[in-house]
XYZ file of C-alpha atoms in Angstrom:
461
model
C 0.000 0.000 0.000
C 1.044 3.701 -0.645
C 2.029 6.379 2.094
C 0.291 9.206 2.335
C 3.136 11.943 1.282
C 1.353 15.125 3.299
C -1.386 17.652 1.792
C -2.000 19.674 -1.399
C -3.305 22.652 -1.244
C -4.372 23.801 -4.360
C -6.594 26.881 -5.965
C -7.572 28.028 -9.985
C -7.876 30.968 -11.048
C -10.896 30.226 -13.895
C -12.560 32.238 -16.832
C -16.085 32.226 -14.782
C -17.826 29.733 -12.672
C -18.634 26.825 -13.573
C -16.617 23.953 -15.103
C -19.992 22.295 -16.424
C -21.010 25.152 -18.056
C -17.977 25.277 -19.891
C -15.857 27.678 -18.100
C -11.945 26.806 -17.813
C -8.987 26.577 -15.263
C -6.355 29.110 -16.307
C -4.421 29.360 -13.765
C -3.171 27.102 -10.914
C -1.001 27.743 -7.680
C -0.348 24.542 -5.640
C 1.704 24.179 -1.958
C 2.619 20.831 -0.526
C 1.758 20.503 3.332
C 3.561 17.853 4.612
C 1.489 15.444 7.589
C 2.626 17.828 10.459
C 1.191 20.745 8.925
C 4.922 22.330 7.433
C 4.693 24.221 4.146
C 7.198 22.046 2.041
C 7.401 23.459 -1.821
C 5.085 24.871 -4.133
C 4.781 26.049 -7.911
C 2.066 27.449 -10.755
C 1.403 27.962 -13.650
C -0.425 30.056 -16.043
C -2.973 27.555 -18.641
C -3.672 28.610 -22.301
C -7.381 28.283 -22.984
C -8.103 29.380 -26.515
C -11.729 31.418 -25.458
C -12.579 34.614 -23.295
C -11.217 34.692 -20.100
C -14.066 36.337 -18.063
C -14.093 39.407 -15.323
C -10.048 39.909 -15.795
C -10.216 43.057 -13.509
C -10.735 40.387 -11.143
C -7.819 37.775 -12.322
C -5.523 40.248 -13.809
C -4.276 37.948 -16.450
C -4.247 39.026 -20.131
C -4.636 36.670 -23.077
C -0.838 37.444 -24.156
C 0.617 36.243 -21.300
C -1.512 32.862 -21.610
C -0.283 32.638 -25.398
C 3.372 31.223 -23.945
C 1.428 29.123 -21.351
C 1.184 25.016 -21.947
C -2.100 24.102 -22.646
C -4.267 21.784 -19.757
C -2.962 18.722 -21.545
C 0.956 19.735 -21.476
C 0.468 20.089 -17.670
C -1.679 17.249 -16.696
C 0.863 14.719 -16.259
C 2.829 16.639 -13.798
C 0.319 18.268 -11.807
C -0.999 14.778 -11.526
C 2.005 13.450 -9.780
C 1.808 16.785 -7.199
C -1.199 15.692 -6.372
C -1.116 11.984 -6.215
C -1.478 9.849 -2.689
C -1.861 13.662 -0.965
C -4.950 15.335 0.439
C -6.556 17.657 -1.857
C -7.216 20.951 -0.183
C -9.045 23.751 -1.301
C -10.741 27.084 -0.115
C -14.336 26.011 -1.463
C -13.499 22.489 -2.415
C -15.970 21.508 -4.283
C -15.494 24.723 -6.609
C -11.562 23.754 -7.281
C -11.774 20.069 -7.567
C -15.038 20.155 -10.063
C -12.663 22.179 -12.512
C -9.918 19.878 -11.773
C -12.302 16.949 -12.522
C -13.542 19.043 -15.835
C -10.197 19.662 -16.863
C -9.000 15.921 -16.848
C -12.410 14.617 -18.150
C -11.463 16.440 -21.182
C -8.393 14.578 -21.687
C -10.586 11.095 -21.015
C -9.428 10.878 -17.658
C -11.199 9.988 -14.206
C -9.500 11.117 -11.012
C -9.618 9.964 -7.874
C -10.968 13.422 -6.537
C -14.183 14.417 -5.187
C -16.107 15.898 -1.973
C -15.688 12.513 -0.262
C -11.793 12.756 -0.189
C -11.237 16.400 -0.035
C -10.626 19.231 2.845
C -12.376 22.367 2.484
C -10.592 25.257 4.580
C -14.000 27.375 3.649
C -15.554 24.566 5.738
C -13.482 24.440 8.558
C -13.299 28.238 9.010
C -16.455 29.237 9.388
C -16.962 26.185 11.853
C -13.615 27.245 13.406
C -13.533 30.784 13.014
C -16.865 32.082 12.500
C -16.154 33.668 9.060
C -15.773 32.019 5.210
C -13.986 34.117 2.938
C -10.711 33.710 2.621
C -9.334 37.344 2.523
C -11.439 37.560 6.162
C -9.673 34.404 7.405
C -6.627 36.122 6.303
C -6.849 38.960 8.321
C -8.575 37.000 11.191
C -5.280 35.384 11.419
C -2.717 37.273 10.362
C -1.921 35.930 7.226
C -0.609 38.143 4.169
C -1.808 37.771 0.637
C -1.175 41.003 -0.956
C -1.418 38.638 -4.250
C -4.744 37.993 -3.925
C -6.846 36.461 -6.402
C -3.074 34.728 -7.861
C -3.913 31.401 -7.851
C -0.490 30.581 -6.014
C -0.920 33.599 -3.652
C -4.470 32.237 -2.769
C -3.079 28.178 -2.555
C 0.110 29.797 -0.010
C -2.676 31.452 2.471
C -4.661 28.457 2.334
C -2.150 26.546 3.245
C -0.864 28.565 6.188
C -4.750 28.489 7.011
C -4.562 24.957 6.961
C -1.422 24.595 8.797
C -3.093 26.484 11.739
C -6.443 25.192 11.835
C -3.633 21.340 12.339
C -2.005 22.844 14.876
C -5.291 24.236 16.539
C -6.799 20.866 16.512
C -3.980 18.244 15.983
C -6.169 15.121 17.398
C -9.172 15.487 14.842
C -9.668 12.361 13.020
C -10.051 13.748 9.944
C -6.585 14.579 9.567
C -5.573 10.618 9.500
C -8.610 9.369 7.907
C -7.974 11.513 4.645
C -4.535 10.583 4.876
C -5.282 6.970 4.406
C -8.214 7.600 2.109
C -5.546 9.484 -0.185
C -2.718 6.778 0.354
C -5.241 4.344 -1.446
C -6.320 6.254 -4.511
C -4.371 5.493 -6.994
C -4.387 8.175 -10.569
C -4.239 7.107 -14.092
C -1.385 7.174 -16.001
C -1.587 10.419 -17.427
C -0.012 9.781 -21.349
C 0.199 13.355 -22.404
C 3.654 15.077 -23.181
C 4.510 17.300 -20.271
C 5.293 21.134 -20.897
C 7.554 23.433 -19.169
C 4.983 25.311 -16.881
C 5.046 29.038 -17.155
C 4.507 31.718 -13.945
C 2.517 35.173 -14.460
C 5.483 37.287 -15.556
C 5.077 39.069 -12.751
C 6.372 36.416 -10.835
C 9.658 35.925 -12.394
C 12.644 37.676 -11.565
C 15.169 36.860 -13.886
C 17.051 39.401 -16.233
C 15.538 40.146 -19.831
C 16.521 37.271 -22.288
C 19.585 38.287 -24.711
C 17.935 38.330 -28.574
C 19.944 35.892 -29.177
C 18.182 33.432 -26.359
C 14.507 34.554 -27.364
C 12.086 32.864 -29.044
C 8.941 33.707 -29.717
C 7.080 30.264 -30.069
C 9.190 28.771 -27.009
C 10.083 30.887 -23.803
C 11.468 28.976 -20.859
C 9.947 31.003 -17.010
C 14.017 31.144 -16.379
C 14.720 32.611 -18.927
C 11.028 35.321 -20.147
C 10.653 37.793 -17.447
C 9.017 39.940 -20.179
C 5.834 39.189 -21.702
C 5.457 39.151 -25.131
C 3.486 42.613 -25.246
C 6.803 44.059 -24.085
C 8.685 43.590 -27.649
C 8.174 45.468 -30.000
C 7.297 44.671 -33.572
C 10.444 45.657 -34.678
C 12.790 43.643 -32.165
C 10.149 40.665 -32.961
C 10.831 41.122 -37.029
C 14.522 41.066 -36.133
C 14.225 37.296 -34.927
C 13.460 36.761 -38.522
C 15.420 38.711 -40.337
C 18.440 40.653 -39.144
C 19.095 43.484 -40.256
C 21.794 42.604 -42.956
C 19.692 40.425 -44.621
C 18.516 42.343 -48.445
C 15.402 41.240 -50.561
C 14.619 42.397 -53.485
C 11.583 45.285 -53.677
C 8.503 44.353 -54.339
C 5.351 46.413 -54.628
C 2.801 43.583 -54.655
C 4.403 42.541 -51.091
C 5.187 45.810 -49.503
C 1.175 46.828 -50.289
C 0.500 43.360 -49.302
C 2.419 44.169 -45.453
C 0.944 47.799 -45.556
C -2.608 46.974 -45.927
C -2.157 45.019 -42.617
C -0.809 47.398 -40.907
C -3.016 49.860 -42.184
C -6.058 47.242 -40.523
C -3.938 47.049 -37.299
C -3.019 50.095 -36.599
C -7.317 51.577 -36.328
C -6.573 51.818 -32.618
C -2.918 53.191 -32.766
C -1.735 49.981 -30.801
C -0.807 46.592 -31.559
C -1.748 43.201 -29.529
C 0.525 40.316 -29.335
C -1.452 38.700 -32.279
C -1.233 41.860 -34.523
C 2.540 41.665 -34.308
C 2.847 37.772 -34.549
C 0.331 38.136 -38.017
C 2.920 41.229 -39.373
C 6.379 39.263 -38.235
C 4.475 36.060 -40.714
C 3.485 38.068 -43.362
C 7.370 39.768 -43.554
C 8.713 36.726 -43.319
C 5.872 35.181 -45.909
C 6.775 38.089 -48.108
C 10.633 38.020 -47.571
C 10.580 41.488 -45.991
C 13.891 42.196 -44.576
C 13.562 44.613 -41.315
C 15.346 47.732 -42.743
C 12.292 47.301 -45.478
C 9.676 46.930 -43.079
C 11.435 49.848 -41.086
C 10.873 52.173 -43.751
C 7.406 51.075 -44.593
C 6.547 51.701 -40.888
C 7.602 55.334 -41.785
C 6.121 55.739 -44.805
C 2.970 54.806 -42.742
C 3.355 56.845 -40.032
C 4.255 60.160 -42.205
C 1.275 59.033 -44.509
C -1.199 59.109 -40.681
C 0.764 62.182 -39.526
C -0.160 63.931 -43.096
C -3.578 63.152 -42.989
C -4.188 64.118 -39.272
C -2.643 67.529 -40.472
C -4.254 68.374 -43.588
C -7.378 68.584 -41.281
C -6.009 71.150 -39.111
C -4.046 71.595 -36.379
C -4.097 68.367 -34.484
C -6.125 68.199 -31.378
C -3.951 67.042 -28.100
C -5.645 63.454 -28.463
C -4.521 63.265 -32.137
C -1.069 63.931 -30.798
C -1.037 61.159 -27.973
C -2.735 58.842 -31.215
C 0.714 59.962 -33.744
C 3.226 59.593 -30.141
C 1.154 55.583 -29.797
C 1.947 54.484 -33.451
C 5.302 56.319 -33.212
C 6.419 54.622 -30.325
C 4.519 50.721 -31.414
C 6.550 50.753 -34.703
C 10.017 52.286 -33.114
C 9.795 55.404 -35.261
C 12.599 57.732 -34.306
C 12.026 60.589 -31.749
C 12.965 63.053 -34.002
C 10.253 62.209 -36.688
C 7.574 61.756 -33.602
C 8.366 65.551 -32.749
C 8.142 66.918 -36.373
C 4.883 65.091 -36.633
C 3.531 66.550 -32.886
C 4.990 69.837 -33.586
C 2.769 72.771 -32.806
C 3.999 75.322 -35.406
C 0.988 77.758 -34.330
C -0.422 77.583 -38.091
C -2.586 75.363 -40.251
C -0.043 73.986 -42.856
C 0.364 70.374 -43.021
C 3.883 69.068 -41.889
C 6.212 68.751 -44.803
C 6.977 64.975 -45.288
C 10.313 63.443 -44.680
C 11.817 61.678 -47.942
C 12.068 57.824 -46.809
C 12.959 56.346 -50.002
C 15.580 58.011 -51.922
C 16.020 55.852 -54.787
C 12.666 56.103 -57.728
C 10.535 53.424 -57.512
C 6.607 53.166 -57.692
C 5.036 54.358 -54.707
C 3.210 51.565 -52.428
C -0.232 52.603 -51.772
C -2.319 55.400 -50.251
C -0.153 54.384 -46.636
C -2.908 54.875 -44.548
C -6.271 54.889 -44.976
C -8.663 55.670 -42.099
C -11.169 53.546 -40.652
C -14.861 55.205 -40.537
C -17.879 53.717 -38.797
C -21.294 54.610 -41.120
C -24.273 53.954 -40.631
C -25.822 50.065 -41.418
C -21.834 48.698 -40.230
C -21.849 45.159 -38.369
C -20.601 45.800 -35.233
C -19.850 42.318 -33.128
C -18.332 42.287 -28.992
C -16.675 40.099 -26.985
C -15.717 39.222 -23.405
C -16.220 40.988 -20.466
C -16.539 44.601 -20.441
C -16.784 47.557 -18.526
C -20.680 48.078 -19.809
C -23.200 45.708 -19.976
C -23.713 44.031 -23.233
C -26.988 44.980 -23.396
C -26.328 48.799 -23.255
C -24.062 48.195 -25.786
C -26.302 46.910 -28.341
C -28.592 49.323 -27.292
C -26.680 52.499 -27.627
C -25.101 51.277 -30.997
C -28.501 50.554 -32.393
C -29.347 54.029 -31.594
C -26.992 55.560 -33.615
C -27.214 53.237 -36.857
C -24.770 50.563 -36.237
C -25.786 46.780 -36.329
C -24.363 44.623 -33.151
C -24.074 41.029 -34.296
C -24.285 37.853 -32.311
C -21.871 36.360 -34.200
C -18.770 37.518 -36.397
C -19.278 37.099 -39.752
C -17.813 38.469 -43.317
C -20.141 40.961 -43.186
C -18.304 42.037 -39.724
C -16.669 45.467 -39.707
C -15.247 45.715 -36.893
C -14.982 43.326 -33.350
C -14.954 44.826 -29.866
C -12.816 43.164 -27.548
C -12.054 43.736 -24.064
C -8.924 42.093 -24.321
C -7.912 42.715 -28.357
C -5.399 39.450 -27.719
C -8.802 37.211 -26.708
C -8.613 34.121 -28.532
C -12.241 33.774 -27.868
C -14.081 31.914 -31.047
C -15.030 35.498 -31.817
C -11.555 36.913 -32.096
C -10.268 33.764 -33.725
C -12.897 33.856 -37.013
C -11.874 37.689 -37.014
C -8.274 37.103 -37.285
C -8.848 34.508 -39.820
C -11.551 37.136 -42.235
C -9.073 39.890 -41.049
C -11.512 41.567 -39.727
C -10.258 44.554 -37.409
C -10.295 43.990 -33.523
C -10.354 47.125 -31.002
C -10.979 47.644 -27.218
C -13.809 49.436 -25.895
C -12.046 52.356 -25.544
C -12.070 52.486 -29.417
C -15.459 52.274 -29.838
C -16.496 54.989 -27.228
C -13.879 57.354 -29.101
C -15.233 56.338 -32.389
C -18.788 56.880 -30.960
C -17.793 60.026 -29.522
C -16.458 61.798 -32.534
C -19.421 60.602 -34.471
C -20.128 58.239 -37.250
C -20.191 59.387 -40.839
C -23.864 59.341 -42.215
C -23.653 60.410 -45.485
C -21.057 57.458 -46.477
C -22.326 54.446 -47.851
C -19.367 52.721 -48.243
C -15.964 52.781 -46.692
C -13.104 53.982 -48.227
C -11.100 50.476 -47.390
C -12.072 47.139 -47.945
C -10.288 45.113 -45.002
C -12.299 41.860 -45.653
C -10.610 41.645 -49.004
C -7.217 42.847 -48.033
């Protein structure tokens, strides 16, 4: 028979609640307790779920840090043999270990874990202390978790909540009876490859990764204290191509690159998947990245024109030309010619990118206008209600969708880097994605009324 190796005290961090209603795990924090009650080791990781991930004001985690996380399936195996012949312990047991069960089930698996066999701190404190929540047990008894809501944070003060409710009542028979119970169980071999498991890079505190070390479909936690958000397209398109490397020109494939950007750039920023799609098509397209340095300012003098030739720019117009500046590493001094407040109305005179004569690209940047009848879709969790969305764009002449389709113009995200099933058919129609910021600044500054067709066709691009 197997010995009973101790405790382990686990929570999620989860995209809503409920594992039968399809909500997932995506993050997990466990602590081994050893049978005396001592805190012995613990580790977490972040989980990639490819959907939205829920109230994220309340998780903090962003969907480009769970784009370098292992999947459920690459994690399975190990977490498995953390948890085998130990006590499962949770704050609201029945809420962790139904997503644990969820989460395995979907990998064909049945684990030996369920209310019989588990310890429920949530249980034991309000019989022992009166009170149920953990932050309130917390400061009942001392314990810091300035993390909160960190699935490792939250696992670390349940198990020092554990470890004193032991040590409170040392003799109750539940302590050895679960012990044996979870000596006996035995888990399935879990078959699935195991992944390197990957911490909230907040958590790490190693030194930035050389670009020689960095990859950006493989990031070791030793060795990716930034997230990927943090490089920039530019230092991304250098993994491809250095900078010595020459291709030929090619108009076809620098109009091909701009009219991406051109669809990327509606919001002046870039998510993690607007910069993977651009570092694809360059290297698609054999773009070296002096070439897709000087399309970047071709495009940005192209934006800075047009924002001028309508006047002198407001101070939001500046903050949008100082964004786009700054996302495609234009240099300072072309930022300030383009913010420049000269004190008249004459449009900035452009600075010559290309020398050498050769046909120009395109029209660099064309801008992106709501009009009335546009298919408007949303996704995820945002600050307003999705009703009073819908309502409130109805009322101005815009059509909210259910669904994205190719009639979508644009999709609302409250995380532009959701992988949602939303986000995912609009990245594969290249269909636009914004934040909801966007879309109350678009709404704001009015829709155009009299257009009946846009002056860009991104569904074609």
């Amino acid at each position: 028979m197997s010995i009973c190796r101790g405790f382990a005290v686990l929570d999620f961090e989860t995209t809503g609640l409920s594992a039968a209603r399809g909500d997932r795990a995506i993050e997990v924090g466990i602590v081994h307790v050893a049978p005396d009650g001592t805190l012995e080791d613990e580790t977490e990781t972040l989980i990639h779920v490819q959907r939205d991930l829920g109230l994220q004001a309340l998780h903090h985690i962003n969907a480009a840090e769970l784009m370098e996380a292992p999947e459920f399936s690459g994690i399975a195996r190990h977490l498995g043999s953390l948890l085998k012949h130990r006590v499962f312990v949770a704050h609201n047991a029945a809420f962790d270990s139904s997503f644990l069960r969820q989460e395995y089930a979907r990998l064909g698996y049945d684990i030996p874990v369920d209310d019989s066999n588990t310890i429920c701190t949530l249980k034991l404190a309000r019989k022992i202390l009166g009170v149920g929540g953990l932050a309130k047990c917390c400061a009942l008894c001392g314990i810091d978790n300035a993390d909160a809501h960190s699935a490792l944070s939250d696992a670390h003060a349940t198990a020092e909540l554990l470890n004193i409710f032991m040590a409170e009542d040392p003799h109750w028979l539940g302590w050895s009876s679960m012990m044996s119970g979870a000596a006996a169980h035995d888990w399935p071999e879990i078959l699935e490859k195991k992944q390197q498991w990957v911490p909230r890079i907040s958590h790490l505190r190693s030194p930035p990764p050389t670009s020689e070390s960095f990859s950006i479909h493989n990031q070791s936690p030793t060795h990716a204290p930034r997230s990927l958000s943090e490089y920039n397209l530019c230092e991304l398109l250098a993994q491809q191509h250095p900078t010595t490397t020459i291709f030929p020109d090619d108009a076809n494939n620098e109009a091909e690159y701009m009219n991406l950007l051109n669809a990327s750039l509606i919001n002046a920023q870039l998510s993690v998947h607007d910069k993977f799609a651009l570092v694809e098509l360059a290297h698609h397209l054999e773009l070296s990245l002096n070439h897709c340095k000087n399309l970047h300012e071709e495009y940005f003098q192209s934006r800075a024109q047009a924002i001028w030739e309508e006047g002198v720019p407001k101070k939001s117009e500046r903050q949008t030309l100082t964004s786009i500046g700054n996302v495609l590493s234009i240099s300072q001094d072309i930022i300030n010619q383009a913010i420049a407040d000269s004190g008249t109305n004459q449009p900035i005179t452009k600075v010559t990118i290309h020398p050498t004569h050769r046909p120009h690209v395109l029209p660099s940047y064309q801008q992106f206008t709501l009009v009335q009848g546009d298919y408007l879709a949303l996704t995820g969790s945002m600050r307003r209600k999705r009703s009073e969305w819908e309502e409130m764009l109805r009322a101005i002449g815009l059509t909210p969708q259910a669904a994205v389709t190719k009639k979508t113009h644009v999709l609302v995200a409250a995380d532009p880097d959701s992988e949602s099933t939303k986000a995912r058919k609009a990245r594969s129609y290249h269909i636009p994605i914004v934040d909801e910021q966007w879309l109350e600044d678009a709404i704001s500054n009015g829709i155009d009324i009299s257009a009946q067709i846009h002056t860009y066709d991104y569904q074609n691009m």
